[in-house]
Amino acid sequence: MHTAREERVIRPARNVYGSLRLPGDKSISHRYGMLAAFAEGTSRFTNFSTGADCASTLSCMEALGAKVGRLEDGTIEVTGVAGHVTPTSQPLDCGNSGSTMRMISGLLAPQEGSFTLIGDSSLSRRPMERIRKPLEAMGARLTLTEGHAPLLIEGKPLTALDYTTPVPSAQVKTCVLLAGLQTAGTTTVHEAVRTRDHSELALRAFGAELTRTLNSVSITGPQALHAIESAVPGDISSAAFFLCAAALFPGSALVLDSLGLNPTRASLLDVLTALGAHISVLNLEEKHAELVGTVQVSSPPEGLGSTEVKGGLAAQLIDELPVLAAIAPYTRGGIRIRDAKELRVKESDRIALVAQNLRAMGAEVTEFEDGLDVPGGQTLHGATIDSGGDHRIAMAFSVAALRAEGDTLIQGSESAAISFPEFFDLLNLVAER
Ligand code: S3P
């Protein structure tokens, strides 16, 4: 398959200033879309993610019998299959989306019928053993292709499981919980680091009961889900690019409202504060147990300091690490990232690509198997950036480009649309030249 590669020139900026409202959170939209499609009744969502990844989830669920409509005002309307999907002989195309493939596998493994899941070239390289292991321990039949997609599921009733995830992964946790939802008995997932808990909150919002301890979550099946109406909170992982961009310019001021601030997702605010950025959070409210608020950020006159991200924090910040590394040369003391080996098996090898692109811009950087050490106090020059077709690499280096000397060319800039199609337009809106 040939995918069109677009390029974009990013000119340096002198400041970042303004206020924005960002499209809905990708992780929450995947879950709301998938659960609504599985539930009984018609759900409605405003501010649903505009990214291609969530469109992949919706189109897979449509192929399985759910009805998806887009109203004139942008509301997404999903009528669910009331717990029973219709098998299809067509492969379910998960596109670039690991969340779609891993979560839907848990939903389908206990259903009747055979299902084939495929993805694009990036997704077809990503590890799927991590879902095969727990699902097979529940009695499921899953066939992978050398540990990857295409993936064949032959659905059958499963048995409950007590499982400890070997690597922190909200996708794997969700996969097991969605199988547990449909399985007699109590299924428990233990995790060493509390990964994003949107599935737990969403399952409860759709009427399921689950119990949590400090490091585990249990669900007793079978349970039915019922439709909800909700406004999806703004995506804090998309906001990360703007928060980091604002943090680069003394004199910046940026306000982001209706932003998702779930504590398992909001560690970037602590890291930016540790770097010296001024952050305040206003108007906190709750929507279906998801925290939402307004975030104001400005940068200190002396510039950003230094910080280290490791251990559980690295797992919680995994999607924000590329942009943090990309702004690190402009800090005074640098940023060191460890315990982030998972970055190597994301949409691209994000450790290798961040190091390669920082070097292309003239930065010094040390690469580790599980992280990066980026010294501060560096001057970067505009360069040609290879995004590797990875949305977060394209956007992270668009941010780095704002403080570089000279123009930067982002190759594969269209990949931003995987999570954030509006990114370049919004960047132009707040980047003052
Ligand atoms: C996600 C979980 C994380 C994250 C991904 C979205 C989710 O992946 O990197 O962008 O929505 O559950 P892992 O589960 O592989 O850690």
Short mmCIF file of C-alpha atoms and ligand atoms in Angstrom, two decimals:
data_model
loop_
_atom_site.label_atom_id
_atom_site.label_comp_id
_atom_site.label_asym_id
_atom_site.label_seq_id
_atom_site.Cartn_x
_atom_site.Cartn_y
_atom_site.Cartn_z
CA MET A 1 0.00 0.00 0.00
CA HIS A 2 1.37 3.44 -0.90
CA THR A 3 0.66 6.22 1.56
CA ALA A 4 1.05 9.82 0.49
CA ARG A 5 3.85 11.56 2.39
CA GLU A 6 3.36 15.23 3.03
CA GLU A 7 5.92 17.75 4.16
CA ARG A 8 5.50 20.93 6.16
CA VAL A 9 7.84 23.80 6.87
CA ILE A 10 7.86 25.06 10.45
CA ARG A 11 9.27 28.56 10.90
CA PRO A 12 10.78 29.66 14.21
CA ALA A 13 8.46 31.59 16.54
CA ARG A 14 9.08 34.44 18.96
CA ASN A 15 6.33 33.53 21.40
CA VAL A 16 3.37 31.23 22.04
CA TYR A 17 0.23 33.02 23.12
CA GLY A 18 -3.52 32.47 23.12
CA SER A 19 -6.29 30.15 24.21
CA LEU A 20 -7.44 26.89 22.69
CA ARG A 21 -10.03 24.18 23.18
CA LEU A 22 -8.72 20.82 22.02
CA PRO A 23 -10.56 17.91 20.40
CA GLY A 24 -11.61 14.98 22.58
CA ASP A 25 -9.18 12.61 24.23
CA LYS A 26 -8.13 9.71 22.03
CA SER A 27 -8.00 7.09 24.80
CA ILE A 28 -11.42 8.06 26.17
CA SER A 29 -12.97 8.25 22.68
CA HIS A 30 -11.74 4.72 21.84
CA ARG A 31 -13.35 3.40 25.01
CA TYR A 32 -16.61 5.35 24.70
CA GLY A 33 -16.90 4.35 21.05
CA MET A 34 -16.17 0.68 21.68
CA LEU A 35 -18.35 0.35 24.78
CA ALA A 36 -21.25 2.28 23.20
CA ALA A 37 -21.09 -0.03 20.19
CA PHE A 38 -21.23 -3.04 22.49
CA ALA A 39 -23.89 -1.66 24.86
CA GLU A 40 -27.64 -1.69 24.57
CA GLY A 41 -29.20 1.57 23.33
CA THR A 42 -28.01 4.71 21.60
CA SER A 43 -25.13 6.74 23.05
CA ARG A 44 -24.21 10.29 22.05
CA PHE A 45 -20.84 11.98 22.36
CA THR A 46 -19.80 15.56 21.77
CA ASN A 47 -16.15 16.51 21.26
CA PHE A 48 -15.32 12.94 20.18
CA SER A 49 -11.70 12.55 19.00
CA THR A 50 -11.23 13.67 15.40
CA GLY A 51 -8.18 11.42 14.99
CA ALA A 52 -7.96 8.61 12.43
CA ASP A 53 -7.29 6.09 15.23
CA CYS A 54 -10.72 6.54 16.80
CA ALA A 55 -12.32 6.42 13.35
CA SER A 56 -10.68 2.97 13.03
CA THR A 57 -12.37 1.84 16.26
CA LEU A 58 -15.75 3.12 15.07
CA SER A 59 -15.46 1.51 11.63
CA CYS A 60 -14.46 -1.87 13.13
CA MET A 61 -17.47 -1.69 15.47
CA GLU A 62 -19.72 -0.75 12.54
CA ALA A 63 -18.46 -3.79 10.64
CA LEU A 64 -19.51 -5.86 13.70
CA GLY A 65 -23.10 -4.60 13.61
CA ALA A 66 -23.10 -1.29 15.55
CA LYS A 67 -24.65 1.80 13.92
CA VAL A 68 -22.58 4.98 13.88
CA GLY A 69 -23.95 8.36 12.86
CA ARG A 70 -22.42 11.82 12.73
CA LEU A 71 -24.92 14.58 13.43
CA GLU A 72 -24.66 18.05 11.89
CA ASP A 73 -23.36 19.61 15.10
CA GLY A 74 -20.53 17.05 15.23
CA THR A 75 -22.18 14.78 17.81
CA ILE A 76 -21.32 11.11 17.31
CA GLU A 77 -24.27 8.77 17.79
CA VAL A 78 -23.62 5.06 18.37
CA THR A 79 -26.29 2.37 18.60
CA GLY A 80 -24.87 -0.74 20.17
CA VAL A 81 -25.24 -4.47 19.53
CA ALA A 82 -26.50 -5.21 23.07
CA GLY A 83 -23.67 -7.62 23.88
CA HIS A 84 -23.65 -9.72 20.68
CA VAL A 85 -21.57 -8.71 17.66
CA THR A 86 -22.28 -10.00 14.16
CA PRO A 87 -19.24 -11.90 12.80
CA THR A 88 -17.96 -10.65 9.46
CA SER A 89 -15.88 -12.47 6.87
CA GLN A 90 -14.11 -9.18 6.06
CA PRO A 91 -10.92 -8.43 8.03
CA LEU A 92 -11.35 -5.72 10.66
CA ASP A 93 -8.91 -2.95 9.73
CA CYS A 94 -7.40 -1.30 12.82
CA GLY A 95 -5.28 1.07 10.71
CA ASN A 96 -2.44 2.54 12.79
CA SER A 97 -4.20 1.98 16.10
CA GLY A 98 -2.70 -0.38 18.69
CA SER A 99 -5.49 0.57 21.11
CA THR A 100 -8.15 -0.60 18.64
CA MET A 101 -6.46 -3.93 17.95
CA ARG A 102 -5.58 -4.82 21.54
CA MET A 103 -8.82 -3.70 23.15
CA ILE A 104 -11.16 -5.14 20.50
CA SER A 105 -9.42 -8.52 20.83
CA GLY A 106 -10.62 -8.73 24.43
CA LEU A 107 -14.12 -7.80 23.36
CA LEU A 108 -14.21 -10.41 20.56
CA ALA A 109 -12.44 -13.39 22.17
CA PRO A 110 -15.58 -14.46 24.15
CA GLN A 111 -17.98 -13.81 21.23
CA GLU A 112 -19.25 -16.41 18.76
CA GLY A 113 -17.53 -16.50 15.38
CA SER A 114 -14.13 -15.96 13.74
CA PHE A 115 -12.55 -12.54 13.40
CA THR A 116 -9.45 -11.39 11.51
CA LEU A 117 -7.74 -8.20 12.64
CA ILE A 118 -5.32 -6.36 10.38
CA GLY A 119 -3.43 -3.06 10.54
CA ASP A 120 -1.06 -0.82 8.57
CA SER A 121 2.67 -1.58 8.24
CA SER A 122 3.50 0.08 11.59
CA LEU A 123 0.76 -1.74 13.51
CA SER A 124 1.73 -5.02 11.83
CA ARG A 125 5.17 -4.75 13.47
CA ARG A 126 3.90 -4.12 17.01
CA PRO A 127 3.93 -6.85 19.71
CA MET A 128 0.65 -8.72 20.16
CA GLU A 129 1.96 -11.60 22.32
CA ARG A 130 1.07 -9.39 25.27
CA ILE A 131 -2.65 -9.89 24.58
CA ARG A 132 -2.39 -13.48 23.32
CA LYS A 133 -0.93 -14.68 26.65
CA PRO A 134 -3.72 -13.57 29.02
CA LEU A 135 -6.52 -14.31 26.52
CA GLU A 136 -5.20 -17.85 25.95
CA ALA A 137 -4.94 -18.28 29.73
CA MET A 138 -8.71 -17.59 29.70
CA GLY A 139 -9.12 -20.34 27.11
CA ALA A 140 -9.33 -18.12 23.99
CA ARG A 141 -8.03 -19.16 20.57
CA LEU A 142 -5.78 -16.53 18.99
CA THR A 143 -3.38 -16.97 16.11
CA LEU A 144 -0.72 -14.34 15.46
CA THR A 145 1.71 -13.98 12.59
CA GLU A 146 5.17 -14.22 14.20
CA GLY A 147 3.93 -12.39 17.27
CA HIS A 148 2.21 -9.67 15.23
CA ALA A 149 -0.94 -8.89 13.25
CA PRO A 150 -2.69 -10.22 11.20
CA LEU A 151 -4.44 -11.78 14.13
CA LEU A 152 -7.13 -14.46 13.98
CA ILE A 153 -9.59 -14.91 16.84
CA GLU A 154 -11.87 -17.92 17.03
CA GLY A 155 -14.34 -16.81 19.66
CA LYS A 156 -15.62 -19.09 22.42
CA PRO A 157 -16.78 -18.81 26.04
CA LEU A 158 -13.85 -18.12 28.36
CA THR A 159 -12.94 -18.76 31.99
CA ALA A 160 -12.13 -16.02 34.51
CA LEU A 161 -8.48 -15.12 35.11
CA ASP A 162 -6.24 -13.59 37.76
CA TYR A 163 -3.50 -11.82 35.80
CA THR A 164 -0.48 -9.64 36.51
CA THR A 165 0.62 -7.53 33.53
CA PRO A 166 4.36 -8.03 32.86
CA VAL A 167 4.76 -4.51 31.37
CA PRO A 168 2.55 -1.59 32.35
CA SER A 169 -0.09 -1.34 29.62
CA ALA A 170 -3.58 0.13 29.78
CA GLN A 171 -4.37 -1.55 26.46
CA VAL A 172 -3.58 -5.02 27.83
CA LYS A 173 -5.46 -4.28 31.07
CA THR A 174 -8.48 -3.19 29.02
CA CYS A 175 -8.27 -6.24 26.76
CA VAL A 176 -8.48 -8.57 29.78
CA LEU A 177 -11.26 -6.53 31.45
CA LEU A 178 -13.39 -6.57 28.27
CA ALA A 179 -13.04 -10.35 28.11
CA GLY A 180 -13.80 -10.55 31.86
CA LEU A 181 -16.95 -8.44 31.38
CA GLN A 182 -18.43 -11.29 29.32
CA THR A 183 -17.05 -14.23 31.34
CA ALA A 184 -18.64 -15.99 34.34
CA GLY A 185 -16.63 -15.49 37.52
CA THR A 186 -14.24 -12.76 38.65
CA THR A 187 -11.38 -11.63 36.42
CA THR A 188 -8.66 -9.57 38.10
CA VAL A 189 -5.79 -7.58 36.58
CA HIS A 190 -2.88 -6.58 38.82
CA GLU A 191 -0.46 -3.90 37.66
CA ALA A 192 2.76 -2.59 39.20
CA VAL A 193 2.12 0.97 37.97
CA ARG A 194 -1.39 2.36 37.76
CA THR A 195 -1.79 2.90 34.03
CA ARG A 196 -4.50 5.19 32.64
CA ASP A 197 -7.81 4.11 34.16
CA HIS A 198 -10.24 5.35 31.50
CA SER A 199 -11.56 1.81 30.92
CA GLU A 200 -12.43 1.38 34.58
CA LEU A 201 -14.20 4.76 34.66
CA ALA A 202 -15.94 4.18 31.32
CA LEU A 203 -17.12 0.67 32.23
CA ARG A 204 -18.70 2.12 35.37
CA ALA A 205 -20.26 4.95 33.37
CA PHE A 206 -21.88 2.37 31.06
CA GLY A 207 -23.33 0.63 34.13
CA ALA A 208 -20.82 -2.13 34.88
CA GLU A 209 -19.65 -2.87 38.41
CA LEU A 210 -15.98 -3.32 39.12
CA THR A 211 -13.85 -3.20 42.22
CA ARG A 212 -10.44 -1.63 42.61
CA THR A 213 -7.59 -1.90 45.05
CA LEU A 214 -4.38 0.12 45.01
CA ASN A 215 -2.86 -2.11 42.35
CA SER A 216 -5.65 -4.24 40.90
CA VAL A 217 -9.03 -4.11 39.25
CA SER A 218 -11.63 -6.91 39.24
CA ILE A 219 -14.74 -7.46 37.17
CA THR A 220 -17.33 -10.19 37.68
CA GLY A 221 -19.10 -11.26 34.54
CA PRO A 222 -21.26 -11.49 32.68
CA GLN A 223 -22.58 -7.93 32.84
CA ALA A 224 -24.59 -5.81 30.39
CA LEU A 225 -23.72 -2.23 29.38
CA HIS A 226 -26.19 0.60 28.82
CA ALA A 227 -25.90 3.66 26.57
CA ILE A 228 -24.63 7.01 27.94
CA GLU A 229 -24.39 10.62 26.77
CA SER A 230 -21.15 12.48 27.34
CA ALA A 231 -18.83 15.29 26.30
CA VAL A 232 -15.34 13.90 25.78
CA PRO A 233 -12.68 15.91 27.68
CA GLY A 234 -9.95 17.60 25.61
CA ASP A 235 -6.90 15.41 24.94
CA ILE A 236 -4.07 16.14 27.37
CA SER A 237 -1.59 14.21 25.20
CA SER A 238 -2.43 16.58 22.33
CA ALA A 239 -2.25 19.50 24.76
CA ALA A 240 1.28 18.35 25.67
CA PHE A 241 2.63 19.79 22.40
CA PHE A 242 1.17 23.20 23.17
CA LEU A 243 2.09 23.15 26.86
CA CYS A 244 5.70 22.32 25.95
CA ALA A 245 5.74 24.93 23.16
CA ALA A 246 4.52 27.61 25.59
CA ALA A 247 7.08 26.52 28.18
CA LEU A 248 9.85 27.36 25.70
CA PHE A 249 9.18 31.11 25.50
CA PRO A 250 9.63 33.53 28.40
CA GLY A 251 6.60 35.80 28.09
CA SER A 252 4.34 33.06 26.77
CA ALA A 253 0.79 32.61 28.03
CA LEU A 254 -1.52 29.84 26.96
CA VAL A 255 -4.92 28.77 28.24
CA LEU A 256 -6.44 25.39 27.39
CA ASP A 257 -9.99 24.80 28.56
CA SER A 258 -12.17 21.68 28.93
CA LEU A 259 -9.00 19.62 29.16
CA GLY A 260 -9.00 16.06 30.52
CA LEU A 261 -7.06 16.03 33.79
CA ASN A 262 -7.46 12.43 34.91
CA PRO A 263 -4.64 11.96 37.47
CA THR A 264 -3.29 8.92 35.58
CA ARG A 265 -2.75 11.21 32.57
CA ALA A 266 -1.78 14.57 34.02
CA SER A 267 1.81 13.96 35.23
CA LEU A 268 3.12 16.26 32.49
CA LEU A 269 1.84 19.18 34.54
CA ASP A 270 4.05 18.07 37.45
CA VAL A 271 7.06 17.61 35.18
CA LEU A 272 6.62 21.05 33.61
CA THR A 273 6.26 22.53 37.10
CA ALA A 274 9.47 20.75 38.16
CA LEU A 275 11.14 22.34 35.11
CA GLY A 276 10.03 25.77 36.40
CA ALA A 277 7.00 26.47 34.20
CA HIS A 278 4.09 28.26 35.89
CA ILE A 279 0.95 26.17 35.72
CA SER A 280 -2.45 26.79 37.22
CA VAL A 281 -5.56 24.66 37.01
CA LEU A 282 -9.01 26.27 37.22
CA ASN A 283 -12.68 25.30 36.90
CA LEU A 284 -12.25 21.64 37.83
CA GLU A 285 -15.33 19.49 37.26
CA GLU A 286 -16.15 15.85 36.73
CA LYS A 287 -17.79 14.18 33.71
CA HIS A 288 -18.54 10.47 34.14
CA ALA A 289 -15.77 10.43 36.79
CA GLU A 290 -13.23 11.99 34.37
CA LEU A 291 -11.72 15.22 35.72
CA VAL A 292 -11.92 18.20 33.36
CA GLY A 293 -10.48 21.68 33.85
CA THR A 294 -8.78 24.74 32.46
CA VAL A 295 -4.98 24.85 32.39
CA GLN A 296 -2.95 28.05 32.17
CA VAL A 297 0.75 27.86 31.41
CA SER A 298 3.50 30.45 31.18
CA SER A 299 7.25 30.18 31.16
CA PRO A 300 9.70 31.58 33.73
CA PRO A 301 11.91 34.48 32.55
CA GLU A 302 15.06 32.48 33.28
CA GLY A 303 13.92 29.55 31.10
CA LEU A 304 13.32 25.91 32.04
CA GLY A 305 15.60 24.08 34.51
CA SER A 306 16.23 20.34 34.40
CA THR A 307 14.47 17.10 35.35
CA GLU A 308 14.61 13.36 35.28
CA VAL A 309 11.75 11.03 34.32
CA LYS A 310 12.08 7.39 35.42
CA GLY A 311 10.26 4.48 37.08
CA GLY A 312 6.46 4.58 37.18
CA LEU A 313 6.43 8.18 35.99
CA ALA A 314 7.99 7.08 32.68
CA ALA A 315 5.11 4.64 32.15
CA GLN A 316 2.45 7.24 32.98
CA LEU A 317 4.07 9.84 30.70
CA ILE A 318 4.87 7.46 27.86
CA ASP A 319 3.05 9.40 25.11
CA GLU A 320 4.48 12.76 26.23
CA LEU A 321 8.14 11.67 26.33
CA PRO A 322 8.94 12.45 22.66
CA VAL A 323 7.95 16.11 23.02
CA LEU A 324 9.71 16.43 26.39
CA ALA A 325 12.91 15.07 24.82
CA ALA A 326 12.46 17.39 21.84
CA ILE A 327 12.38 20.53 24.04
CA ALA A 328 15.15 19.30 26.36
CA PRO A 329 18.05 21.00 24.49
CA TYR A 330 16.42 24.38 25.19
CA THR A 331 16.32 23.82 28.97
CA ARG A 332 19.20 25.00 31.13
CA GLY A 333 20.00 21.64 32.72
CA GLY A 334 18.70 19.02 30.28
CA ILE A 335 16.21 16.15 30.61
CA ARG A 336 17.08 12.55 31.37
CA ILE A 337 14.57 9.78 30.58
CA ARG A 338 15.00 6.16 31.78
CA ASP A 339 12.75 3.08 32.24
CA ALA A 340 10.95 3.92 29.00
CA LYS A 341 11.86 0.88 26.88
CA GLU A 342 8.22 0.65 25.74
CA LEU A 343 8.93 3.71 23.56
CA ARG A 344 10.78 1.36 21.21
CA VAL A 345 7.58 -0.55 20.34
CA LYS A 346 5.18 2.34 19.79
CA GLU A 347 4.06 3.54 16.32
CA SER A 348 7.83 3.78 15.65
CA ASP A 349 10.99 3.20 17.70
CA ARG A 350 10.53 6.56 19.39
CA ILE A 351 13.89 6.47 21.24
CA ALA A 352 15.84 5.96 18.01
CA LEU A 353 13.82 8.50 16.01
CA VAL A 354 13.98 11.20 18.70
CA ALA A 355 17.77 10.76 18.94
CA GLN A 356 18.18 10.76 15.15
CA ASN A 357 16.09 13.90 14.68
CA LEU A 358 17.66 15.79 17.60
CA ARG A 359 21.08 15.05 16.05
CA ALA A 360 19.82 16.25 12.66
CA MET A 361 19.05 19.58 14.35
CA GLY A 362 22.59 19.70 15.73
CA ALA A 363 21.87 18.52 19.28
CA GLU A 364 24.02 16.31 21.43
CA VAL A 365 22.09 13.34 22.86
CA THR A 366 22.92 10.00 24.51
CA GLU A 367 20.66 7.08 23.67
CA PHE A 368 20.03 4.20 26.08
CA GLU A 369 18.09 1.01 25.48
CA ASP A 370 15.41 2.44 27.80
CA GLY A 371 15.72 6.18 27.38
CA LEU A 372 17.63 9.30 26.42
CA ASP A 373 19.86 11.85 28.07
CA VAL A 374 19.52 15.26 26.41
CA PRO A 375 21.83 17.96 27.81
CA GLY A 376 20.48 21.49 28.13
CA GLY A 377 21.88 24.82 27.00
CA GLN A 378 22.07 23.80 23.32
CA THR A 379 21.33 25.81 20.18
CA LEU A 380 19.51 23.87 17.47
CA HIS A 381 19.26 24.63 13.77
CA GLY A 382 16.43 23.93 11.38
CA ALA A 383 16.75 20.55 9.64
CA THR A 384 14.84 17.89 7.73
CA ILE A 385 12.93 15.74 10.20
CA ASP A 386 12.00 12.13 9.47
CA SER A 387 8.73 11.51 11.33
CA GLY A 388 8.83 7.81 10.41
CA GLY A 389 5.07 8.15 9.81
CA ASP A 390 4.65 8.56 13.58
CA HIS A 391 2.20 11.30 14.62
CA ARG A 392 3.89 12.09 17.92
CA ILE A 393 7.35 12.42 16.31
CA ALA A 394 5.97 14.81 13.65
CA MET A 395 4.32 17.00 16.29
CA ALA A 396 7.19 16.84 18.83
CA PHE A 397 9.68 18.15 16.27
CA SER A 398 7.28 20.83 15.06
CA VAL A 399 7.50 22.13 18.63
CA ALA A 400 11.32 21.85 18.73
CA ALA A 401 11.38 23.75 15.41
CA LEU A 402 9.76 26.82 17.03
CA ARG A 403 12.97 27.62 18.93
CA ALA A 404 15.49 26.50 16.24
CA GLU A 405 17.58 28.81 14.10
CA GLY A 406 16.13 28.60 10.58
CA ASP A 407 13.26 26.64 9.08
CA THR A 408 12.54 22.96 9.75
CA LEU A 409 10.99 20.56 7.26
CA ILE A 410 8.75 17.87 8.80
CA GLN A 411 8.53 14.86 6.49
CA GLY A 412 5.41 12.72 6.89
CA SER A 413 3.54 15.57 8.56
CA GLU A 414 0.19 14.04 7.53
CA SER A 415 0.71 11.48 10.30
CA ALA A 416 -0.41 14.11 12.86
CA ALA A 417 -3.97 13.27 11.75
CA ILE A 418 -3.69 9.88 13.47
CA SER A 419 -4.46 11.62 16.76
CA PHE A 420 -4.74 15.35 16.03
CA PRO A 421 -5.74 16.52 12.51
CA GLU A 422 -6.07 20.15 13.69
CA PHE A 423 -2.50 20.31 15.07
CA PHE A 424 -0.78 22.48 12.43
CA ASP A 425 -3.67 24.95 12.15
CA LEU A 426 -3.81 25.40 15.92
CA LEU A 427 -0.01 25.73 16.12
CA ASN A 428 -0.15 28.55 13.58
CA LEU A 429 -2.86 30.20 15.64
CA VAL A 430 -0.79 30.47 18.82
CA ALA A 431 2.80 30.65 17.48
CA GLU A 432 3.69 34.34 17.14
CA ARG A 433 6.36 35.04 14.58
C1 S3P B 1 -3.19 3.80 25.46
C2 S3P B 1 -2.23 3.18 26.24
C3 S3P B 1 -0.79 3.36 26.02
C4 S3P B 1 -0.51 4.59 25.15
C5 S3P B 1 -1.40 4.66 23.93
C6 S3P B 1 -2.86 4.71 24.36
C7 S3P B 1 -4.61 3.54 25.77
O1 S3P B 1 -0.29 2.22 25.36
O2 S3P B 1 0.85 4.61 24.76
O3 S3P B 1 -1.11 5.80 23.16
O4 S3P B 1 -5.48 4.29 25.27
O5 S3P B 1 -4.87 2.62 26.55
P1 S3P B 1 0.13 0.87 26.15
O6 S3P B 1 -1.10 0.22 26.68
O7 S3P B 1 0.81 0.01 25.12
O8 S3P B 1 1.06 1.30 27.24
#
